[in-house]
Backbone as a chain_set.jsonl record, in Angstrom:
{"seq": "MSALPAQGNAPCPLPRVTIQFCTQCKWMLRAAYYAQELLSTFSLSLGEVALQPSTGGTFIVTIHHQPRPRQDASQDGGAPPSRVLWDRRVDGGFPETKELKRRVRDVIEPGRDLGHVDRDHAKEKEEGAAAGGVEGGKCEDCAS", "coords": {"N": [[12.503, 25.899, 4.734], [10.026, 24.381, 6.865], [6.453, 24.881, 7.37], [4.933, 23.439, 8.823], [4.772, 21.876, 12.089], [7.26, 19.625, 13.261], [6.174, 16.072, 13.787], [7.287, 14.896, 15.926], [7.566, 17.001, 17.828], [5.084, 17.924, 18.197], [2.369, 18.164, 20.343], [0.038, 16.609, 19.976], [-0.023, 14.714, 17.586], [-1.05, 14.575, 14.132], [-3.411, 12.501, 12.782], [-2.641, 9.632, 10.837], [-3.154, 7.743, 7.941], [-3.224, 4.604, 6.632], [-3.021, 2.903, 3.518], [-3.174, -0.376, 2.529], [-2.454, -2.366, -0.156], [-3.052, -4.836, -2.725], [-0.485, -5.538, -5.086], [-0.462, -7.5, -6.963], [-3.031, -7.683, -7.615], [-3.306, -5.559, -8.782], [-4.277, -2.859, -7.688], [-3.411, -0.497, -7.188], [-4.133, 2.121, -8.2], [-6.626, 2.371, -7.421], [-6.305, 2.401, -4.634], [-4.705, 4.842, -4.642], [-6.661, 6.628, -5.487], [-8.573, 6.572, -3.298], [-6.774, 7.683, -1.392], [-6.345, 10.281, -2.322], [-9.004, 11.322, -2.249], [-9.416, 11.27, 0.612], [-7.379, 13.015, 1.424], [-8.197, 15.29, 0.106], [-10.62, 15.967, 1.385], [-10.13, 15.989, 4.079], [-7.994, 17.727, 4.47], [-6.48, 19.46, 6.395], [-6.676, 18.08, 8.637], [-5.624, 15.564, 8.586], [-2.404, 13.921, 8.888], [-1.025, 12.5, 7.098], [-1.358, 10.173, 4.282], [-0.599, 7.076, 3.455], [0.428, 4.686, 1.039], [0.815, 1.506, 0.886], [2.355, -1.129, -0.554], [1.299, -4.462, -1.136], [0.644, -8.154, -0.993], [-1.245, -10.896, -2.031], [-4.107, -10.423, -2.092], [-4.752, -8.253, -0.46], [-6.451, -5.625, 0.767], [-6.575, -3.053, 2.867], [-7.321, -0.543, 4.978], [-6.25, 1.537, 7.355], [-6.297, 3.508, 10.379], [-4.168, 5.528, 12.283], [-4.201, 7.013, 15.14], [-3.74, 9.352, 17.549], [-5.819, 10.02, 20.206], [-6.716, 13.484, 21.587], [-5.142, 14.544, 24.475], [-6.579, 14.331, 27.724], [-6.849, 16.969, 30.108], [-6.259, 15.993, 32.699], [-5.09, 13.45, 32.284], [-2.128, 11.566, 31.899], [0.364, 11.345, 29.644], [1.726, 8.518, 27.677], [3.462, 8.265, 25.877], [3.652, 6.293, 23.938], [3.29, 4.49, 20.836], [0.792, 5.654, 18.663], [-2.488, 4.504, 18.879], [-4.085, 2.114, 16.489], [-6.586, 1.509, 14.207], [-8.609, -0.388, 12.168], [-10.16, 0.602, 9.426], [-11.436, -0.452, 7.143], [-11.648, -3.522, 5.712], [-10.942, -5.477, 2.918], [-11.641, -8.322, 2.966], [-13.161, -8.718, 5.444], [-14.937, -6.834, 5.424], [-16.127, -6.952, 2.829], [-15.463, -6.666, -0.232], [-14.926, -3.475, -1.54], [-14.906, -0.233, 0.008], [-17.559, 2.215, -0.541], [-16.727, 5.553, -1.528], [-17.84, 7.757, 0.07], [-18.583, 6.126, 2.48], [-16.129, 5.429, 3.424], [-14.989, 8.122, 3.993], [-16.798, 8.771, 6.009], [-16.177, 6.789, 7.997], [-13.418, 7.638, 8.515], [-14.06, 10.251, 9.532], [-15.569, 9.802, 11.732], [-13.589, 8.925, 13.687], [-11.583, 10.978, 13.764], [-13.03, 13.498, 13.731], [-15.719, 13.557, 15.105], [-18.053, 15.18, 15.377], [-18.121, 16.617, 13.102], [-19.825, 17.837, 10.094], [-20.46, 16.3, 7.128], [-21.663, 17.297, 4.893], [-22.986, 16.714, 1.713], [-22.199, 13.907, 1.673], [-23.32, 12.999, 4.163], [-26.026, 13.183, 3.756], [-29.049, 11.497, 3.38], [-27.93, 9.199, 4.6], [-28.819, 6.992, 6.378], [-30.994, 6.169, 4.662], [-29.453, 5.044, 2.434], [-28.082, 3.018, 3.637], [-30.155, 1.223, 4.256], [-30.95, 0.552, 1.577], [-28.65, -0.561, 0.733], [-28.338, -2.747, 2.316], [-30.554, -4.274, 1.647], [-30.141, -4.563, -1.175], [-27.949, -6.448, -0.885], [-25.348, -5.705, -0.214], [-21.906, -4.367, -0.989], [-19.761, -4.207, -4.095], [-17.982, -7.116, -5.154], [-14.661, -8.305, -5.152], [-12.725, -10.17, -6.083], [-9.987, -11.649, -6.983], [-8.214, -12.875, -9.608], [-5.523, -13.289, -10.26], [-4.013, -13.563, -7.72], [-5.564, -15.268, -6.481], [-7.588, -14.817, -4.411]], "CA": [[11.823, 25.671, 6.147], [8.787, 23.853, 6.762], [5.605, 25.55, 7.695], [4.253, 22.597, 9.8], [5.753, 21.555, 13.114], [7.625, 18.171, 13.426], [5.44, 15.527, 14.488], [7.894, 14.663, 17.185], [7.586, 18.092, 18.704], [3.685, 18.199, 18.488], [1.685, 17.648, 21.495], [-0.815, 15.655, 19.581], [0.346, 14.525, 16.013], [-2.211, 14.631, 13.28], [-3.598, 11.188, 12.212], [-1.927, 9.002, 9.873], [-3.921, 6.669, 7.222], [-2.444, 3.678, 5.703], [-3.803, 2.088, 2.669], [-2.402, -1.581, 2.118], [-3.076, -2.899, -1.325], [-2.43, -5.926, -3.304], [-0.005, -5.209, -6.421], [-0.998, -8.644, -7.953], [-4.419, -7.475, -8.098], [-3.28, -4.024, -9.468], [-5.244, -2.125, -6.996], [-2.726, 0.82, -6.67], [-4.857, 3.354, -8.705], [-7.813, 2.32, -6.533], [-5.78, 2.964, -3.43], [-4.405, 6.209, -4.653], [-7.869, 7.303, -5.538], [-9.077, 6.838, -1.877], [-5.925, 8.574, -0.758], [-6.807, 11.662, -2.859], [-10.179, 11.735, -1.718], [-9.35, 11.516, 1.963], [-6.63, 14.313, 1.529], [-9.219, 16.405, -0.268], [-11.593, 16.113, 2.406], [-9.526, 16.186, 5.565], [-6.767, 18.393, 4.221], [-5.595, 19.959, 7.459], [-7.072, 17.114, 9.853], [-4.776, 14.437, 8.583], [-1.024, 14.229, 8.797], [-0.495, 11.611, 5.969], [-1.996, 9.002, 3.895], [0.414, 6.483, 3.033], [0.246, 3.676, 0.237], [1.532, 0.242, 1.218], [2.03, -2.359, -1.44], [1.226, -5.797, -0.514], [0.195, -9.248, -1.984], [-2.42, -11.715, -1.582], [-5.489, -9.896, -2.243], [-4.925, -7.412, 0.521], [-6.878, -4.103, 0.712], [-6.976, -2.718, 4.323], [-7.466, 0.85, 5.389], [-6.019, 1.603, 8.908], [-6.042, 4.88, 10.921], [-3.383, 5.703, 13.475], [-4.762, 8.359, 15.784], [-3.611, 9.738, 19.038], [-6.802, 11.172, 20.58], [-6.219, 14.49, 22.362], [-5.118, 14.056, 25.775], [-7.338, 15.246, 28.673], [-6.085, 17.845, 31.203], [-5.863, 15.19, 33.963], [-4.386, 12.281, 31.904], [-0.771, 11.657, 31.605], [0.873, 10.67, 28.388], [2.617, 7.41, 27.918], [4.474, 8.482, 24.887], [3.753, 5.215, 23.203], [2.492, 4.646, 19.503], [-0.603, 5.924, 18.571], [-3.51, 3.384, 18.646], [-4.41, 1.9, 15.3], [-8.039, 1.174, 14.09], [-8.87, -0.887, 10.956], [-11.364, 1.229, 9.036], [-11.893, -1.256, 6.025], [-10.603, -4.795, 5.238], [-11.83, -6.164, 1.99], [-12.055, -9.669, 3.293], [-13.883, -8.565, 6.519], [-16.253, -5.922, 4.926], [-16.776, -7.497, 1.555], [-15.304, -5.823, -1.317], [-14.23, -2.207, -1.439], [-15.849, 0.991, 0.438], [-17.736, 3.478, -1.202], [-15.791, 6.813, -0.908], [-18.691, 8.126, 1.129], [-18.432, 5.47, 3.666], [-14.649, 5.521, 4.074], [-14.785, 9.3, 4.581], [-17.551, 8.648, 7.298], [-15.357, 6.172, 9.11], [-12.318, 8.541, 8.869], [-14.774, 11.324, 10.228], [-16.126, 9.33, 13.077], [-12.546, 8.74, 14.435], [-10.764, 12.068, 14.008], [-13.942, 14.639, 13.885], [-17.021, 12.908, 15.081], [-18.942, 16.079, 15.237], [-18.022, 17.284, 11.619], [-20.782, 17.453, 9.096], [-19.56, 15.916, 5.816], [-22.357, 17.752, 3.751], [-23.684, 15.702, 0.851], [-21.775, 12.832, 2.024], [-23.963, 12.606, 5.277], [-27.464, 13.183, 3.397], [-29.67, 10.046, 3.258], [-27.042, 7.964, 4.97], [-29.864, 5.995, 6.746], [-31.562, 5.636, 3.541], [-28.552, 4.276, 1.582], [-27.699, 1.981, 4.419], [-31.168, 0.435, 4.107], [-30.974, 0.068, 0.496], [-27.542, -1.321, 0.541], [-28.625, -4.124, 2.973], [-31.655, -4.938, 0.78], [-29.345, -4.947, -2.36], [-26.854, -7.491, -0.707], [-23.996, -5.346, 0.198], [-21.037, -3.669, -1.965], [-19.173, -5.012, -5.151], [-16.856, -7.911, -4.767], [-13.265, -7.836, -5.27], [-12.146, -11.245, -6.195], [-8.637, -11.529, -7.794], [-7.708, -14.094, -10.253], [-3.991, -13.242, -10.1], [-3.642, -14.157, -6.407], [-6.637, -16.447, -5.954], [-8.225, -14.342, -3.103]], "C": [[10.473, 25.304, 6.004], [7.707, 24.583, 7.71], [4.914, 24.733, 8.834], [5.326, 22.085, 10.899], [6.23, 20.073, 12.969], [6.634, 17.291, 14.196], [5.922, 15.099, 15.985], [7.717, 15.745, 18.302], [6.112, 18.57, 18.953], [3.105, 17.562, 19.627], [0.739, 16.454, 21.169], [-0.645, 15.5, 18.022], [-1.042, 14.163, 15.162], [-2.164, 12.939, 12.973], [-2.947, 10.811, 10.965], [-2.891, 7.779, 9.183], [-2.951, 5.994, 6.404], [-3.307, 2.786, 4.691], [-2.887, 0.884, 2.076], [-3.218, -2.273, 0.907], [-2.445, -3.956, -1.938], [-1.791, -5.525, -4.931], [-0.146, -6.342, -7.289], [-2.143, -8.361, -8.547], [-4.336, -6.129, -8.988], [-4.296, -3.094, -8.869], [-4.519, -0.841, -6.599], [-3.572, 2.07, -7.028], [-6.033, 3.382, -7.783], [-7.373, 2.913, -5.169], [-5.325, 4.508, -3.6], [-5.667, 7.146, -4.649], [-8.402, 7.789, -4.254], [-8.176, 7.667, -1.267], [-6.203, 10.112, -1.177], [-8.174, 12.181, -2.307], [-10.137, 12.107, -0.217], [-8.38, 12.935, 2.142], [-7.348, 15.422, 1.306], [-10.202, 16.912, 0.817], [-11.202, 16.585, 3.693], [-8.105, 16.737, 5.278], [-5.967, 18.792, 5.318], [-5.931, 18.94, 8.755], [-6.188, 15.829, 9.767], [-3.273, 14.895, 8.521], [-0.486, 13.596, 7.509], [-1.364, 10.632, 5.613], [-0.939, 8.332, 2.991], [-0.212, 5.086, 2.3], [1.256, 2.636, 0.598], [1.406, -0.757, 0.385], [2.269, -3.559, -0.701], [1.025, -6.814, -1.599], [-0.882, -9.918, -1.163], [-3.692, -11.288, -1.408], [-5.818, -8.978, -1.2], [-5.524, -6.08, 0.222], [-7.472, -3.675, 2.138], [-6.493, -1.21, 4.399], [-7.332, 0.84, 6.878], [-5.766, 3.062, 9.128], [-5.311, 4.86, 12.055], [-3.577, 6.842, 14.029], [-4.533, 8.227, 17.298], [-4.736, 10.678, 19.533], [-6.166, 12.291, 21.462], [-6.379, 14.191, 23.724], [-5.964, 14.944, 26.584], [-6.437, 15.971, 29.521], [-5.32, 16.99, 32.193], [-5.255, 13.915, 33.574], [-2.901, 12.621, 31.704], [-0.502, 10.767, 30.318], [1.783, 9.479, 28.501], [3.64, 7.45, 27.071], [4.579, 7.325, 23.917], [3.229, 5.38, 21.691], [1.216, 4.859, 19.703], [-1.387, 4.705, 18.365], [-3.892, 3.393, 17.269], [-5.839, 1.154, 15.33], [-7.974, 0.656, 12.668], [-10.322, -0.147, 10.525], [-12.115, 0.468, 7.862], [-10.986, -2.318, 5.746], [-11.554, -5.381, 4.276], [-12.316, -7.359, 2.412], [-13.142, -9.639, 4.524], [-15.136, -7.923, 6.242], [-16.885, -6.261, 3.753], [-16.495, -6.506, 0.497], [-14.437, -4.58, -1.021], [-15.373, -1.199, -0.971], [-16.155, 1.742, -0.764], [-17.097, 4.568, -0.619], [-16.604, 7.392, 0.214], [-18.411, 7.624, 2.49], [-16.989, 5.447, 4.311], [-14.576, 6.894, 4.748], [-15.703, 9.356, 5.934], [-16.81, 7.899, 8.475], [-14.229, 6.928, 9.524], [-12.851, 9.56, 10.047], [-15.048, 11.015, 11.625], [-14.744, 9.147, 14.029], [-11.794, 10.005, 14.574], [-11.704, 13.478, 14.138], [-15.266, 14.129, 13.995], [-18.172, 14.024, 14.987], [-19.134, 16.87, 13.898], [-19.093, 16.83, 10.909], [-20.168, 17.342, 7.729], [-20.604, 16.394, 4.572], [-23.126, 16.662, 3.032], [-23.502, 14.388, 1.202], [-22.665, 12.016, 3.125], [-25.526, 12.492, 4.922], [-27.872, 11.973, 2.914], [-28.793, 8.982, 3.538], [-28.024, 6.923, 5.478], [-30.589, 5.278, 5.671], [-30.675, 4.572, 2.623], [-28.324, 3.107, 2.232], [-28.902, 0.858, 4.392], [-31.173, -0.314, 2.789], [-29.965, -0.854, 0.083], [-27.831, -2.761, 1.13], [-29.646, -4.867, 2.085], [-30.996, -5.476, -0.592], [-28.345, -6.073, -2.187], [-25.452, -7.014, -0.586], [-23.19, -4.464, -1.159], [-20.51, -4.608, -2.978], [-18.244, -5.896, -4.491], [-15.686, -7.359, -4.802], [-12.414, -8.989, -5.565], [-10.993, -10.953, -7.239], [-8.257, -12.791, -8.487], [-6.148, -14.198, -10.216], [-3.55, -13.926, -8.774], [-4.6, -15.066, -5.749], [-7.334, -15.98, -4.547], [-9.389, -13.445, -3.429]], "O": [[9.766, 25.814, 5.134], [8.099, 24.88, 8.839], [4.353, 25.35, 9.739], [6.517, 21.916, 10.637], [5.395, 19.31, 12.484], [6.237, 17.742, 15.27], [5.188, 14.984, 16.967], [7.718, 15.454, 19.498], [5.876, 19.463, 19.767], [3.382, 16.383, 19.847], [0.639, 15.477, 21.912], [-1.239, 16.297, 17.297], [-1.956, 13.5, 15.653], [-1.135, 12.264, 12.938], [-2.727, 11.656, 10.096], [-3.336, 6.912, 9.936], [-2.095, 6.51, 5.685], [-4.195, 2.039, 5.101], [-1.99, 1.117, 1.265], [-4.386, -2.651, 0.994], [-1.238, -4.072, -1.726], [-2.564, -5.253, -5.85], [0.074, -6.117, -8.479], [-2.398, -8.639, -9.719], [-5.222, -5.764, -9.76], [-5.138, -2.585, -9.608], [-5.008, -0.143, -5.712], [-3.694, 2.978, -6.205], [-6.405, 4.485, -7.382], [-8.017, 3.82, -4.642], [-5.592, 5.319, -2.714], [-5.747, 8.185, -3.993], [-8.662, 8.966, -4.003], [-8.684, 8.499, -0.516], [-6.255, 11.012, -0.339], [-8.353, 13.353, -1.974], [-10.727, 13.106, 0.194], [-8.694, 13.809, 2.95], [-7.29, 16.417, 2.028], [-10.48, 18.092, 1.028], [-11.82, 17.442, 4.325], [-7.128, 16.223, 5.823], [-4.768, 18.515, 5.277], [-5.359, 19.142, 9.826], [-6.035, 15.111, 10.755], [-2.944, 16.028, 8.171], [0.437, 14.14, 6.902], [-2.134, 10.171, 6.456], [-0.473, 8.87, 1.987], [-1.143, 4.464, 2.813], [2.457, 2.906, 0.604], [0.358, -1.399, 0.461], [3.153, -3.735, 0.138], [1.157, -6.574, -2.8], [-1.293, -9.64, -0.037], [-4.387, -11.812, -0.538], [-7.006, -8.802, -0.93], [-4.981, -5.43, -0.672], [-8.629, -3.912, 2.483], [-5.43, -0.802, 3.932], [-8.138, 0.248, 7.595], [-5.172, 3.77, 8.316], [-5.758, 4.15, 12.955], [-3.125, 7.822, 13.437], [-4.945, 7.356, 18.064], [-4.683, 11.894, 19.351], [-5.117, 12.028, 22.05], [-7.404, 13.706, 24.205], [-6.119, 16.128, 26.282], [-5.276, 15.58, 29.642], [-4.135, 17.129, 32.497], [-4.863, 13.211, 34.504], [-2.505, 13.746, 31.399], [-1.062, 9.702, 30.059], [2.595, 9.461, 29.425], [4.673, 6.823, 27.305], [5.508, 7.324, 23.109], [2.743, 6.471, 21.392], [0.55, 4.425, 20.642], [-0.895, 3.847, 17.631], [-4.062, 4.486, 16.728], [-6.196, 0.387, 16.225], [-7.242, 1.298, 11.915], [-11.374, -0.29, 11.149], [-13.295, 0.729, 7.632], [-9.779, -2.156, 5.564], [-12.693, -5.737, 4.576], [-13.525, -7.522, 2.242], [-13.972, -10.548, 4.556], [-16.219, -8.309, 6.682], [-18.061, -5.953, 3.561], [-17.259, -5.553, 0.342], [-13.399, -4.642, -0.363], [-16.523, -1.255, -1.407], [-15.417, 1.933, -1.731], [-16.89, 4.631, 0.593], [-16.051, 7.514, 1.306], [-18.095, 8.326, 3.45], [-16.779, 5.448, 5.524], [-14.175, 6.963, 5.909], [-15.275, 10.001, 6.891], [-16.818, 8.28, 9.645], [-13.949, 6.975, 10.722], [-12.325, 9.707, 11.15], [-14.82, 11.788, 12.555], [-14.954, 9.257, 15.237], [-11.283, 10.123, 15.688], [-11.176, 14.486, 14.607], [-15.999, 14.234, 13.012], [-19.238, 13.668, 14.485], [-20.091, 17.606, 13.655], [-19.417, 15.644, 10.957], [-19.442, 18.224, 7.27], [-20.434, 15.962, 3.432], [-23.804, 15.828, 3.631], [-24.462, 13.622, 1.11], [-22.791, 10.791, 3.122], [-26.263, 11.823, 5.646], [-27.183, 11.364, 2.096], [-28.811, 7.945, 2.874], [-27.979, 5.859, 4.86], [-30.797, 4.064, 5.682], [-31.112, 3.505, 2.193], [-28.331, 2.082, 1.551], [-28.597, -0.329, 4.501], [-31.349, -1.531, 2.739], [-30.175, -1.77, -0.713], [-27.586, -3.786, 0.495], [-29.484, -6.066, 1.856], [-31.247, -6.59, -1.051], [-27.9, -6.638, -3.186], [-24.491, -7.75, -0.807], [-23.81, -4.016, -2.123], [-20.756, -5.802, -2.809], [-17.725, -5.585, -3.419], [-15.498, -6.166, -4.561], [-11.231, -8.809, -5.278], [-11.096, -10.148, -8.165], [-7.984, -13.764, -7.784], [-5.637, -15.315, -10.137], [-2.726, -14.839, -8.827], [-4.434, -15.542, -4.626], [-7.577, -16.814, -3.675], [-10.055, -12.944, -2.523]]}, "num_chains": 1, "name": "protein.A"}
């Protein structure tokens, strides 16, 4: 018997994160690492972190989150809205773990303090902009 209610019965299902990664680029371990970090940090706030194999240099992290309904709002029963948290092609390379955690937090628990992850965030942001951004992520196997 499961201790957690089925998501179909829950009034507000827990968020689901998907990490779509390129198998040609051999990014599965990187995707699994991010999944582990998110599950460790948001252990009871996330319902699932799923790894989705893909090709073509893809590395996209998406969150599917149903905001808590207001008392006066009616539920439409549709699929939860999705939001891309990181796209390698758009955001440039791969996220630092801290940044990915911040982006997840900002969607599911905006008031939550992430402790050391939040310290000196403004300073790191300035230094990162001055240094030219994050590491690349070119793939010779799939030419992307």
